[in-house]
Coordinates of C-alpha atoms and ligand atoms in Angstrom, one line a residue:
X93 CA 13.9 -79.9 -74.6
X94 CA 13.8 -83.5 -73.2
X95 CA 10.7 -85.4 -73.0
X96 CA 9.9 -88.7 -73.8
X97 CA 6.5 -91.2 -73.1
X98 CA 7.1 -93.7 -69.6
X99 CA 5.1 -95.5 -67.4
X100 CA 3.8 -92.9 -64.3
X101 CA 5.3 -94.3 -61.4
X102 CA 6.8 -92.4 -58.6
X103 CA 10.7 -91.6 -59.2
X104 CA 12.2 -89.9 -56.2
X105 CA 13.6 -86.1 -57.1
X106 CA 11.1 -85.5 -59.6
X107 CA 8.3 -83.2 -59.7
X108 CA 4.7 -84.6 -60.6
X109 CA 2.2 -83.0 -62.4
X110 CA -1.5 -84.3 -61.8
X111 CA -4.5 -82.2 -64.1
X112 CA -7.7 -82.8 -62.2
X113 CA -11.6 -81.9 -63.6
X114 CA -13.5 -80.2 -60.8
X115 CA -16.4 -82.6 -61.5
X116 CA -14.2 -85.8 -61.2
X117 CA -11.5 -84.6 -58.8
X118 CA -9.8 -88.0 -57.7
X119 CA -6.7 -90.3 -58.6
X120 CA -6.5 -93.8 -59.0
X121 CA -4.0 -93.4 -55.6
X122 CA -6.0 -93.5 -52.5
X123 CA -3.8 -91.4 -50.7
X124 CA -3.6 -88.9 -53.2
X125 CA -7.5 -88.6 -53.0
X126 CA -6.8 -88.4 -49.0
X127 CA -5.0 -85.2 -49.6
X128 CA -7.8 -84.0 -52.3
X129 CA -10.8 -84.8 -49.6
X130 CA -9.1 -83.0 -46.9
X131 CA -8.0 -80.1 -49.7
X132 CA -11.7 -79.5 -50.9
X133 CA -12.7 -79.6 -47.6
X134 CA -11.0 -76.8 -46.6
X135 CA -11.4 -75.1 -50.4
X136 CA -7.9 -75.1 -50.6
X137 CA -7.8 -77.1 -54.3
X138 CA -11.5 -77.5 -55.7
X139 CA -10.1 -78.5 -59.3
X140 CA -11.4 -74.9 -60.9
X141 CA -9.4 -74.0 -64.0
X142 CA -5.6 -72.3 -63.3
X143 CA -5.8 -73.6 -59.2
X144 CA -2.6 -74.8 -58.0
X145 CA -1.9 -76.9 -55.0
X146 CA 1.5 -78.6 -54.0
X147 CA 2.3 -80.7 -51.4
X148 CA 5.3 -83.3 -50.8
X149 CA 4.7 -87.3 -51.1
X150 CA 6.5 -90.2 -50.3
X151 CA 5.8 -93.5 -51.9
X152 CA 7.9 -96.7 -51.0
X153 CA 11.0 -94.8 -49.6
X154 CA 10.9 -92.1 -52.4
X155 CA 10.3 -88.7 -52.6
X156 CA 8.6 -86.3 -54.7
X157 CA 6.4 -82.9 -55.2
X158 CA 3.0 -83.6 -56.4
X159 CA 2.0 -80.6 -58.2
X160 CA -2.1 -80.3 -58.4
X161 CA -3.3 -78.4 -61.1
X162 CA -7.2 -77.6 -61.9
X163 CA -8.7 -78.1 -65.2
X164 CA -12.8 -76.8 -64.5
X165 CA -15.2 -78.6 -65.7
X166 CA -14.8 -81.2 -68.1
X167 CA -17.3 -80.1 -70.7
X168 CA -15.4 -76.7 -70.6
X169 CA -11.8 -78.3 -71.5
X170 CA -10.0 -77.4 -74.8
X171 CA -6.0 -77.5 -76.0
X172 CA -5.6 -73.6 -75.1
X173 CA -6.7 -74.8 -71.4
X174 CA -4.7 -77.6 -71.2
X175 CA -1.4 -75.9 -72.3
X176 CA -2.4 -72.8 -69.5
X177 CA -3.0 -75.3 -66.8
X178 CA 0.4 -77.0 -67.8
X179 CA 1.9 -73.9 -68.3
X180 CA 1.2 -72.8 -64.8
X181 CA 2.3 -75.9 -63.0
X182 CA 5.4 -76.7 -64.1
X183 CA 6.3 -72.7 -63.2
X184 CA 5.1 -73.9 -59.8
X185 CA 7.5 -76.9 -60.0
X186 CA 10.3 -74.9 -61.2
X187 CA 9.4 -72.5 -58.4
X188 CA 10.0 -75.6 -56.0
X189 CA 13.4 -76.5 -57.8
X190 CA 12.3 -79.2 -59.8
X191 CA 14.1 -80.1 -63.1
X192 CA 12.7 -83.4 -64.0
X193 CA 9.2 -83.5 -63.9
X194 CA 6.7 -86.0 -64.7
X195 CA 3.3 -84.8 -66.2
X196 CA 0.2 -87.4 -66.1
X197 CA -1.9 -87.7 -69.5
X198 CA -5.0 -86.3 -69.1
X199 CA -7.8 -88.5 -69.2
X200 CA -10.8 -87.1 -71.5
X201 CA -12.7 -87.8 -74.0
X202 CA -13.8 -84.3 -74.6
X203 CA -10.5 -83.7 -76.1
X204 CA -9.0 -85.8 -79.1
X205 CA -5.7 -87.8 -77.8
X206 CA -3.3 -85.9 -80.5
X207 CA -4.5 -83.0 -79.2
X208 CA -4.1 -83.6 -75.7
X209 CA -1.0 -84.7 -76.0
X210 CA 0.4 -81.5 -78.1
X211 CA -1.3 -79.1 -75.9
X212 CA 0.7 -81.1 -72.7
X213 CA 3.7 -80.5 -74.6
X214 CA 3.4 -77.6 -75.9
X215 CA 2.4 -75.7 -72.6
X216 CA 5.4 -77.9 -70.8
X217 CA 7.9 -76.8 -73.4
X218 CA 6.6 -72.9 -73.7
X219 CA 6.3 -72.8 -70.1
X220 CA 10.2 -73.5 -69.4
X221 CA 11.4 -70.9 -72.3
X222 CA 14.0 -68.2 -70.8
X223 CA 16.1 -65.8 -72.7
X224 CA 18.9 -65.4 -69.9
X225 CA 21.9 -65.1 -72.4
X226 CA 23.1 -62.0 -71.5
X227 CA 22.9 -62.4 -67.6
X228 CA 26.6 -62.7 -66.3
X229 CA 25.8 -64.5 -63.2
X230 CA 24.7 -68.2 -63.3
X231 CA 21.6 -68.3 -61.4
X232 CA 18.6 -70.6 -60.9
X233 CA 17.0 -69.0 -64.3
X234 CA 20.1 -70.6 -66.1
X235 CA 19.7 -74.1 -64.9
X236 CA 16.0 -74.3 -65.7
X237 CA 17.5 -75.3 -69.2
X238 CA 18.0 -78.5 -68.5
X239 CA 14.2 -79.4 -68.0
X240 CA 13.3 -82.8 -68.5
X241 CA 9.8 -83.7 -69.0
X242 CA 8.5 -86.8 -69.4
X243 CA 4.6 -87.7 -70.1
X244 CA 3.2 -90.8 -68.5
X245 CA 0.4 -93.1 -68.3
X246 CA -0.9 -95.8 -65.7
X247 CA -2.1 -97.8 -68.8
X248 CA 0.8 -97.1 -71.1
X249 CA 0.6 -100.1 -73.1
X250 CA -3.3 -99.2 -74.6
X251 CA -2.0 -95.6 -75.2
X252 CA 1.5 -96.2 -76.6
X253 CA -0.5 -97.9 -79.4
X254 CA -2.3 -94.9 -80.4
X255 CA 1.0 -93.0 -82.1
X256 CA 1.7 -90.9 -78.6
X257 CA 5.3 -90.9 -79.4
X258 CA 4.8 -88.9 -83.1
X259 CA 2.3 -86.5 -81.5
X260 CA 5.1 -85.7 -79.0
X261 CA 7.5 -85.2 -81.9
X262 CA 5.6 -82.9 -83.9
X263 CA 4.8 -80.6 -80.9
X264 CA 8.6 -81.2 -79.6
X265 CA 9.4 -79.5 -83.5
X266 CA 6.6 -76.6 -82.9
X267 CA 8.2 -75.8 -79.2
X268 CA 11.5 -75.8 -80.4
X269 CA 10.0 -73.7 -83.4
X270 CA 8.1 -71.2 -81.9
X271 CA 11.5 -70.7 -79.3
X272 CA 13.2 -69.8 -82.3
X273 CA 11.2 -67.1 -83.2
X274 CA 11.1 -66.2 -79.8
X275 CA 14.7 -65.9 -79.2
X276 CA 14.8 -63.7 -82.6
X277 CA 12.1 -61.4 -81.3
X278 CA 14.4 -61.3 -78.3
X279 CA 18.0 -60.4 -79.5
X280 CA 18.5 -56.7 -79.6
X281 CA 18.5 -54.8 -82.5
X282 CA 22.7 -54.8 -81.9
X283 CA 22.9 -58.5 -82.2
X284 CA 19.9 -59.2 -84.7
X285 CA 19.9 -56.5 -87.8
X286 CA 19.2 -57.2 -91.6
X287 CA 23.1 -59.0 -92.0
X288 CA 22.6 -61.2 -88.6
X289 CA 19.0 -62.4 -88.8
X290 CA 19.7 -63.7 -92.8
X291 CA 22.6 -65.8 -91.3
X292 CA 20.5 -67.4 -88.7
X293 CA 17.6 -67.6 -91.3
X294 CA 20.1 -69.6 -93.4
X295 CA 21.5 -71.6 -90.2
X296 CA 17.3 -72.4 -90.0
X297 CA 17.4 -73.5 -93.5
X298 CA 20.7 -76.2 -92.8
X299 CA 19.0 -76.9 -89.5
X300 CA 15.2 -77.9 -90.7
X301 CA 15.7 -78.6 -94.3
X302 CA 14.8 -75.7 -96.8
X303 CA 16.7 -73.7 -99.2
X304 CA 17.6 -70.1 -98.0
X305 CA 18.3 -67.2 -100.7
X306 CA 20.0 -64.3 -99.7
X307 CA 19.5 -60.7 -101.8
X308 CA 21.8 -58.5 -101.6
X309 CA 21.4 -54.2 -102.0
X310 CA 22.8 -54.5 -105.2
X311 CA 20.0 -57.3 -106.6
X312 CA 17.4 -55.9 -104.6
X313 CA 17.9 -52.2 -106.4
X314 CA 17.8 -54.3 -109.7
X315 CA 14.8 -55.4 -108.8
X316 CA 13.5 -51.8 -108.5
X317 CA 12.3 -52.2 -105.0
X318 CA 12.3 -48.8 -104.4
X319 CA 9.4 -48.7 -101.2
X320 CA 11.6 -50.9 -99.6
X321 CA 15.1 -49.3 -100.6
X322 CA 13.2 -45.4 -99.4
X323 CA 12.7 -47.4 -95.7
X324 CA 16.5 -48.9 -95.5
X325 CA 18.1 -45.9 -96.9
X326 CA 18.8 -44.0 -93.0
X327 CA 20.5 -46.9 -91.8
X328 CA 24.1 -48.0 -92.0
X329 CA 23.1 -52.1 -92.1
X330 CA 22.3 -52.5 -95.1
X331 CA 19.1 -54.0 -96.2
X332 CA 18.6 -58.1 -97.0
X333 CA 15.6 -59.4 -98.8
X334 CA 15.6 -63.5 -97.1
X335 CA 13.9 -66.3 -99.9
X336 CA 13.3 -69.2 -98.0
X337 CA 12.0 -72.2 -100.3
X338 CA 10.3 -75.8 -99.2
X339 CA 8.8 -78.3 -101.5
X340 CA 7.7 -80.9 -99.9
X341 CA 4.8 -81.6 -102.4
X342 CA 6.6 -81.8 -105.6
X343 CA 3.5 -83.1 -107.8
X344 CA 1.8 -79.9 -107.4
X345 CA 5.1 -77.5 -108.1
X346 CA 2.7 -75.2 -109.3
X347 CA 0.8 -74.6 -106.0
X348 CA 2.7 -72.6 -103.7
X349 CA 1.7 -70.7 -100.3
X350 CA 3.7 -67.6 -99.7
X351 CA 4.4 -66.2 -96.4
X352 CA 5.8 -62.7 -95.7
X353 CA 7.2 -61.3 -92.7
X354 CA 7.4 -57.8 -91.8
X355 CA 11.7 -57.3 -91.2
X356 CA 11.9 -54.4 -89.7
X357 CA 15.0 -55.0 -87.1
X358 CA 14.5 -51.6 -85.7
X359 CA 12.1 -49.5 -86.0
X360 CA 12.8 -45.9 -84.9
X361 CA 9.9 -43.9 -86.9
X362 CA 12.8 -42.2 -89.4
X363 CA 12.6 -38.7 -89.5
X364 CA 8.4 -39.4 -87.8
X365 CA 10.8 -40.5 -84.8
X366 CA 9.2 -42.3 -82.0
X367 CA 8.9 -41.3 -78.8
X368 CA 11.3 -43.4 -76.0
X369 CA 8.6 -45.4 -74.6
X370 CA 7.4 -46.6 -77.8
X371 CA 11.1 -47.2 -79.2
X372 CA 12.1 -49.2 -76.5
X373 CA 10.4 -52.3 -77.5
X374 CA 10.7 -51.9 -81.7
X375 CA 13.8 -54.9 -81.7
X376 CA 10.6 -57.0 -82.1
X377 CA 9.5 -55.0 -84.9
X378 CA 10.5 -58.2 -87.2
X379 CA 8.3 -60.3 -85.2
X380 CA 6.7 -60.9 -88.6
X381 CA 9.8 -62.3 -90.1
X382 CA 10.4 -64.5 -86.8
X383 CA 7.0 -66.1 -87.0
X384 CA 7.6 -66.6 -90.9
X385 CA 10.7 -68.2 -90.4
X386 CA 9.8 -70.1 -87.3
X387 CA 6.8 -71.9 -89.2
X388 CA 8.8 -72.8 -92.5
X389 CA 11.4 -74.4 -90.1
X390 CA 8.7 -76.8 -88.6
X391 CA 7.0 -77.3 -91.8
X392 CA 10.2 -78.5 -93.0
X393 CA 10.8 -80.3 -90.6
X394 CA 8.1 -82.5 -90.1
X395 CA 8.0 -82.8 -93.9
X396 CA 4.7 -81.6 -94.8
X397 CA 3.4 -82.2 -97.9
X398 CA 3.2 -78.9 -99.5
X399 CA 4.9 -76.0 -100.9
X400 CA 5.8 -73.2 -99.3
X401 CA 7.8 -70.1 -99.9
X402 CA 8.6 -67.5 -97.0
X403 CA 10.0 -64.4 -97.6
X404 CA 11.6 -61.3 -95.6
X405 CA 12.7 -57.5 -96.5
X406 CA 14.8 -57.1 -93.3
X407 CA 15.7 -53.6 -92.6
X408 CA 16.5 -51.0 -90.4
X409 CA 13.6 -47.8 -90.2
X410 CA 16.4 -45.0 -89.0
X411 CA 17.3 -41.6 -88.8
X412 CA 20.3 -39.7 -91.1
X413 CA 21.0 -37.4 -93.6
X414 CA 20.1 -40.1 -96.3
X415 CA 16.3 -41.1 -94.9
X416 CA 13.9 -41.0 -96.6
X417 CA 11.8 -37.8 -95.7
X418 CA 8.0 -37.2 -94.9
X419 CA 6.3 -35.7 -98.0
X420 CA 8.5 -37.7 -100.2
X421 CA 7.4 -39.5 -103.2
X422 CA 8.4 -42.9 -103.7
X423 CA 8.2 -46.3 -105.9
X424 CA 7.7 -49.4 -105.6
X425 CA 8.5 -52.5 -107.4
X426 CA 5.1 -52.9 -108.8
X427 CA 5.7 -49.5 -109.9
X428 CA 2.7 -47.8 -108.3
X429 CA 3.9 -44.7 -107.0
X430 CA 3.6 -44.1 -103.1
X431 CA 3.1 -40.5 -101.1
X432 CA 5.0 -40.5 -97.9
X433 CA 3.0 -38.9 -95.2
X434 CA 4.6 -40.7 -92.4
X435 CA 8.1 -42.5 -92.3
X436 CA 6.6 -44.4 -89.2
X437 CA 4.1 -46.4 -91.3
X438 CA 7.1 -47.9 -92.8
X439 CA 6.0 -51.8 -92.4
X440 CA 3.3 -51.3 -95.2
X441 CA 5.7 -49.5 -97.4
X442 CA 8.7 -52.9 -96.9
X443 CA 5.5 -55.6 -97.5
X444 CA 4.2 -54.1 -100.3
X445 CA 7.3 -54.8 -102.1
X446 CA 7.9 -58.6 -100.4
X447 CA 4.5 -59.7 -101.6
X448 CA 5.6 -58.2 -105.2
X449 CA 8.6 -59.7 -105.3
X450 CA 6.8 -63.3 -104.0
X451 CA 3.9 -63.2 -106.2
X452 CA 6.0 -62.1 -109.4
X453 CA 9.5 -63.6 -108.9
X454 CA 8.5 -66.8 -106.7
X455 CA 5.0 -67.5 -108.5
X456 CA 3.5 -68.2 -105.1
X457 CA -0.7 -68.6 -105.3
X458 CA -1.9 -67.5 -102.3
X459 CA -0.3 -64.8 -99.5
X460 CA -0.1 -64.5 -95.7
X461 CA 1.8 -61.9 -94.3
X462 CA 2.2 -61.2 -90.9
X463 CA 3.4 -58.1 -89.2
X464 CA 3.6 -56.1 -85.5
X465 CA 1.8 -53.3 -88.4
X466 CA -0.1 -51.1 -86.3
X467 CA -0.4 -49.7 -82.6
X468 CA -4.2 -49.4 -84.2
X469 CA -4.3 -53.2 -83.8
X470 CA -3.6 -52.7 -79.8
X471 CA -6.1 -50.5 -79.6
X472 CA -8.5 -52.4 -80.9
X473 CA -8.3 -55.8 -79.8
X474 CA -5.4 -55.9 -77.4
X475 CA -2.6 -58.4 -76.7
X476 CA -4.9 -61.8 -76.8
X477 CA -5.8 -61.5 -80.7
X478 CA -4.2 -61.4 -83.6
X479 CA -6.4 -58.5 -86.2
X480 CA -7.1 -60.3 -89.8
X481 CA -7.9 -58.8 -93.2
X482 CA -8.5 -60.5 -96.2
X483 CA -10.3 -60.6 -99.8
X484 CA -10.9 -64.3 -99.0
X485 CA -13.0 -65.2 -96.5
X486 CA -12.9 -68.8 -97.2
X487 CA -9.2 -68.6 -96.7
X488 CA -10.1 -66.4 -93.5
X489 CA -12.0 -69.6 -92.2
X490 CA -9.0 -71.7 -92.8
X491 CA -7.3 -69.5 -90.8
X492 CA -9.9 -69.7 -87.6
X493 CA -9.9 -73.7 -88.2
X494 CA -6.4 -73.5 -87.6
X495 CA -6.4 -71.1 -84.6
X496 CA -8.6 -73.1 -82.9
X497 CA -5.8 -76.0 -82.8
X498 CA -2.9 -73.6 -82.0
X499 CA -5.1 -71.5 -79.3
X500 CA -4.1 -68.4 -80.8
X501 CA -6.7 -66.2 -81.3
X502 CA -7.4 -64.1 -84.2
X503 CA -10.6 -62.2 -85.7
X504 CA -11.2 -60.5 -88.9
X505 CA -11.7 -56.9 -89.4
X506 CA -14.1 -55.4 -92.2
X507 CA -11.9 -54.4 -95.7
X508 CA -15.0 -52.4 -97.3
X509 CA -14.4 -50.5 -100.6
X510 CA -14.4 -47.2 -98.0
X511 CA -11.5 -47.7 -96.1
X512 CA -9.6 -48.3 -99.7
X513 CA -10.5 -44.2 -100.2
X514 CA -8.8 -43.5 -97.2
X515 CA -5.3 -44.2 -98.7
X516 CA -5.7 -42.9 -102.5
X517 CA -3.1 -40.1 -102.3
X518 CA -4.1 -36.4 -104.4
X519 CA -0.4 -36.4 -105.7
X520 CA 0.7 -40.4 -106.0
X521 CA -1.4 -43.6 -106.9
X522 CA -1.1 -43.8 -102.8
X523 CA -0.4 -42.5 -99.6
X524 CA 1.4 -44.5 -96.9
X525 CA -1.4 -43.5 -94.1
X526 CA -4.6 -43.2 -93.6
X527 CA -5.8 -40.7 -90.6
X528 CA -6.5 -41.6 -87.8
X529 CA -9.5 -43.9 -88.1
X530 CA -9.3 -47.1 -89.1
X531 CA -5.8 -47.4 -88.6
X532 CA -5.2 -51.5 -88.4
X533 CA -8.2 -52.0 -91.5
X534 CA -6.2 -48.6 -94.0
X535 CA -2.7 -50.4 -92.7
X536 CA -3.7 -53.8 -94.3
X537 CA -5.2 -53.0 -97.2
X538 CA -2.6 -50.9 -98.1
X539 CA -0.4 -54.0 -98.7
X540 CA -3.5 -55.2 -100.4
X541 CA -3.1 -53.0 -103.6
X542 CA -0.3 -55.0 -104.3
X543 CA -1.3 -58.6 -104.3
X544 CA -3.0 -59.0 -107.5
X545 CA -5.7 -61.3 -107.7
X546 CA -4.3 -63.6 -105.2
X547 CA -6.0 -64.8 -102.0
X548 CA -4.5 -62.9 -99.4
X549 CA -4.2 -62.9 -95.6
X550 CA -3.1 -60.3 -93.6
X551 CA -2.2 -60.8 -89.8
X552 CA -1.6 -57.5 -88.0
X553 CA 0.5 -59.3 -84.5
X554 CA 1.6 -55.5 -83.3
X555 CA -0.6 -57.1 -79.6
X556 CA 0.4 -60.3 -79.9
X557 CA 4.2 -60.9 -81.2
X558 CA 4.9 -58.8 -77.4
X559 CA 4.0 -59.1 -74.1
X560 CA 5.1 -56.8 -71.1
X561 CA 4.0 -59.5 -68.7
X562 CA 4.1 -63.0 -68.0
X563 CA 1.3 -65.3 -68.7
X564 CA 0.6 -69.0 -68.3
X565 CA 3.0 -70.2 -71.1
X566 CA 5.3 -67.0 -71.6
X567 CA 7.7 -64.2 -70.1
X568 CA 8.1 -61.2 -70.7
X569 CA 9.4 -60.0 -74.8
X570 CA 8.5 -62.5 -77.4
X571 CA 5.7 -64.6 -77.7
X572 CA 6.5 -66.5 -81.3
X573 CA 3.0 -65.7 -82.5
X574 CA 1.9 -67.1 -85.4
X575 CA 4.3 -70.0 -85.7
X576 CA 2.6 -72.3 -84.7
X577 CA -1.2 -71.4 -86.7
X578 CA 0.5 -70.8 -89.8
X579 CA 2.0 -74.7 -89.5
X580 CA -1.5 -75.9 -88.6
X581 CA -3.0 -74.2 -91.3
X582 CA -0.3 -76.0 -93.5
X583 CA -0.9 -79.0 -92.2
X584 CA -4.5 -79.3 -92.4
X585 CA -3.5 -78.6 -96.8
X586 CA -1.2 -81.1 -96.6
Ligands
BES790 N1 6.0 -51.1 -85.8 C1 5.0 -50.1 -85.6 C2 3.7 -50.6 -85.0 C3 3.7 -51.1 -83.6 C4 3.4 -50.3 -82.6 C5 4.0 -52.4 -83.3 C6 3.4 -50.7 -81.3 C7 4.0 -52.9 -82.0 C8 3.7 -52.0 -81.0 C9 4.7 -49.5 -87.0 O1 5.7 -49.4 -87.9 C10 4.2 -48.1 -86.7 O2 5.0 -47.3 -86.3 N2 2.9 -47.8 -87.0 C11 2.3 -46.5 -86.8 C12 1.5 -46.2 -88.0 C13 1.0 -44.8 -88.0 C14 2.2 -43.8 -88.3 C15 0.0 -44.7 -89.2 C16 1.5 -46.6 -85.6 O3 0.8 -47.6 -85.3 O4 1.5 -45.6 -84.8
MN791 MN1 6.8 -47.6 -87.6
ZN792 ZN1 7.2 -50.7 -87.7

């Protein structure tokens, strides 16, 4: 993506993007306001959040599209608003052909400047993501690539002192980030299995500046990672556990966050095979490992100051004559003993033995772990919001403090000493479901018995790693969720 801080000034062939309150809908160009007067008039373009309205303008021989965008009211205005009004308009100046396209700062005080600016950047670089690889034929889609945004002001000079140009970086770094994940998300589970998504994981690691381990079958069976070895064992690619290490903060070596993500490449449902509706989709069943991989990547590289250690079990969940079976009895690393009910709840089964692994072998403090878990989560709060559990809840509120800047929603679901009933097993230490109730609340806290005494967030993104329809600032597939929360929450430690 190429964007960069100028003047705003009309440049012929290039798109520009005004954001306009619907209590103070006028430029400082009077025949801009011309246009809005005769617009309103007509209640064509009254400034209400999401309205679009393009027309063509000519200024001193040059020509451009003016793309109109409404913001509401200004008391209402927050980042998630101004990345969905962005979002929207610069699809609308694609629409009309546009590849260079000038976006005007919005003017507010309701909103800090840093903020502003990300949100403009973020919902202009989201916005503009395709995943087009595989079409043969070069077509408009392709050329959209090249976007080049640039961010003005009228009074530049008062604004370019106020550090415009790093907020533009960091959020350049969290676009480029969260693309990532979404491109992993995106790959089929032919391109991306437990071999491929390693190498780009290390290729991350070379590219943003932390250390990538690789574990092999062989290491991983010394470690006795035997939940995790039972949900790999059907498939022919062979399993990888990923260790990716930053230290950015190297007086506190002792103070490491762990992140897990749930690796599933493929998730078939084993021998508790899936139906082909719900297979179709289950590539982006390491959407967990994506967003883990995505945010270490932009932690690294905008150098925060703090430790961090990400890690992955990536594996296949498949069918074959060496699966692991439902009824069977399995281990696990911590060497609690695990009755198989359902090979479909496999997620729980590959994180219990990550967060093991991370708390015993990395020394990691606290734990997030994200994973597309449970269809439960769906269900229950749908695509918008990420479903939370913890044994924290001042780490929950972190958590929220940091959604609030990325505009991804997330809200925390009860973990009551009840629901930890409804997984104790008659014939193992536990069972790997739970019934039917509580499905989202039994999932987490089943990956909960196996992290100690250390604060712990769970992040079931089943809804929100995946969406089957376009919105403001993404297409169809992946969505990068979590990315860019889990480098705010990192950021406001560091
Ligand atoms: N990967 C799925 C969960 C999922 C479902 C993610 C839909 C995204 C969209 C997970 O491994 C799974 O199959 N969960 C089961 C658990 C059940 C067997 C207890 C589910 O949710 O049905
Ligand atoms: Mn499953
Ligand atoms: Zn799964």
């Amino acid at each position: 993506m190429n964007i960069g801080f100028k003047k705003f000034g009309c440049t012929d062939g290039e798109a520009a993007i005004i954001s306009l309150f619907e209590d103070r809908l006028q430029t400082p160009n009077s025949d801009v306001n011309t246009i809005l007067e005769y617009a309103k008039n007509k209640g064509s373009f009254l400034g209400k959040f999401g309205e679009i309205y393009n027309f063509v303008r000519t200024i001193d021989g040059k020509t451009q599209d003016m793309v109109l965008v409404g913001l509401g009211k200004e008391e209402t205005i927050d980042g998630e608003k101004i990345r969905r009004a962005i979002g929207k308009a610069l699809k609308r100046a694609a629409e009309l052909k546009n590849k260079k396209v000038f976006m005007r700062l919005i003017d507010t005080d309701k909103v800090e400047l840093n903020l502003v600016v990300k949100a403009m950047v973020e919902g202009a670089g989201l916005s503009s993501y395709k995943f087009n690889k595989y079409k043969s034929e070069k077509n408009d889609d392709k050329d959209q690539k090249e976007f080049e945004f640039s961010l003005g002001s009228p009074n530049i000079d008062d604004i370019k002192a106020l550090d415009v140009d790093k907020f533009i970086e960091e959020a350049k770094v969290l676009v480029e980030t969260t693309i990532l994940a979404r491109d992993l998300v995106n790959e089929p589970a032919n391109t991306i299995y437990p071999e491929t998504l390693a190498e780009e994981a290390v290729k991350a690691g070379v590219k943003y500046g932390f250390e990538t381990e690789v574990l092999e079958k062989e290491q991983i069976c010394d470690l006795k990672m035997d939940a995790f070895l039972s949900v790999a064992r059907g498939s022919k690619k062979k399993p990888r556990l990923i260790v990716m290490r930053y230290f950015g903060d190297n007086q506190n070596k002792n103070n490491i966050l762990g992140l897990v993500g749930k690796g599933l490449t493929y998730d078939s449902g084993g021998y508790s095979l899936k139906p082909n509706d719900g297979m179709v989709t289950m590539k982006s069943d390491m959407g967990g490992a994506a967003a883990v991989i995505g945010a270490i990547s932009a932690i690294s590289k905008l150098k925060l100051k703090i430790n961090v250690i990400a890690v992955v079990a990536a594996c296949e969940n498949m069918v074959s004559g060496k699966a692991y079976k439902p009824g069977d009895i399995i281990g696990s690393m911590a060497g609690k003993t695990i009755e198989v009910l359902n090979t479909d709840a496999e997620g729980r089964l590959t994180l219990a033995d990550a967060v093991t692994y991370i708390i015993r072998k990395e020394n990691v403090t606290e734990v997030i772990d994200l994973a597309t878990l449970t269809g439960a989560a769906l269900v229950a709060l749908g695509t918008t919001t990420t479903a939370v559990v913890t044994n924290k809840d001042s780490f929950y509120e972190e958590l929220v403090k940091a959604s609030k800047v990325s505009g991804e929603k997330v809200w925390q679901l009860p973990a009551f000493d009840d629901y930890k009933k409804m997984i104790k097993s008659d014939i193992a230490d536990l069972k790997n479901i739970g019934g039917r109730n509580a499905g989202t609340i039994t999932a987490g806290l089943f990956i909960g018995e196996f992290v100690e005494d250390k604060p712990w967030l769970h992040l079931d993104i089943a809804g929100t790693a995946w969406t089957d329809a376009a919105d403001d600032y993404s297409i169809k597939g992946g969505t990068g969720a979590g990315v860019r929360t889990l480098y705010e929450l990192a950021k406001a430690r560091a």
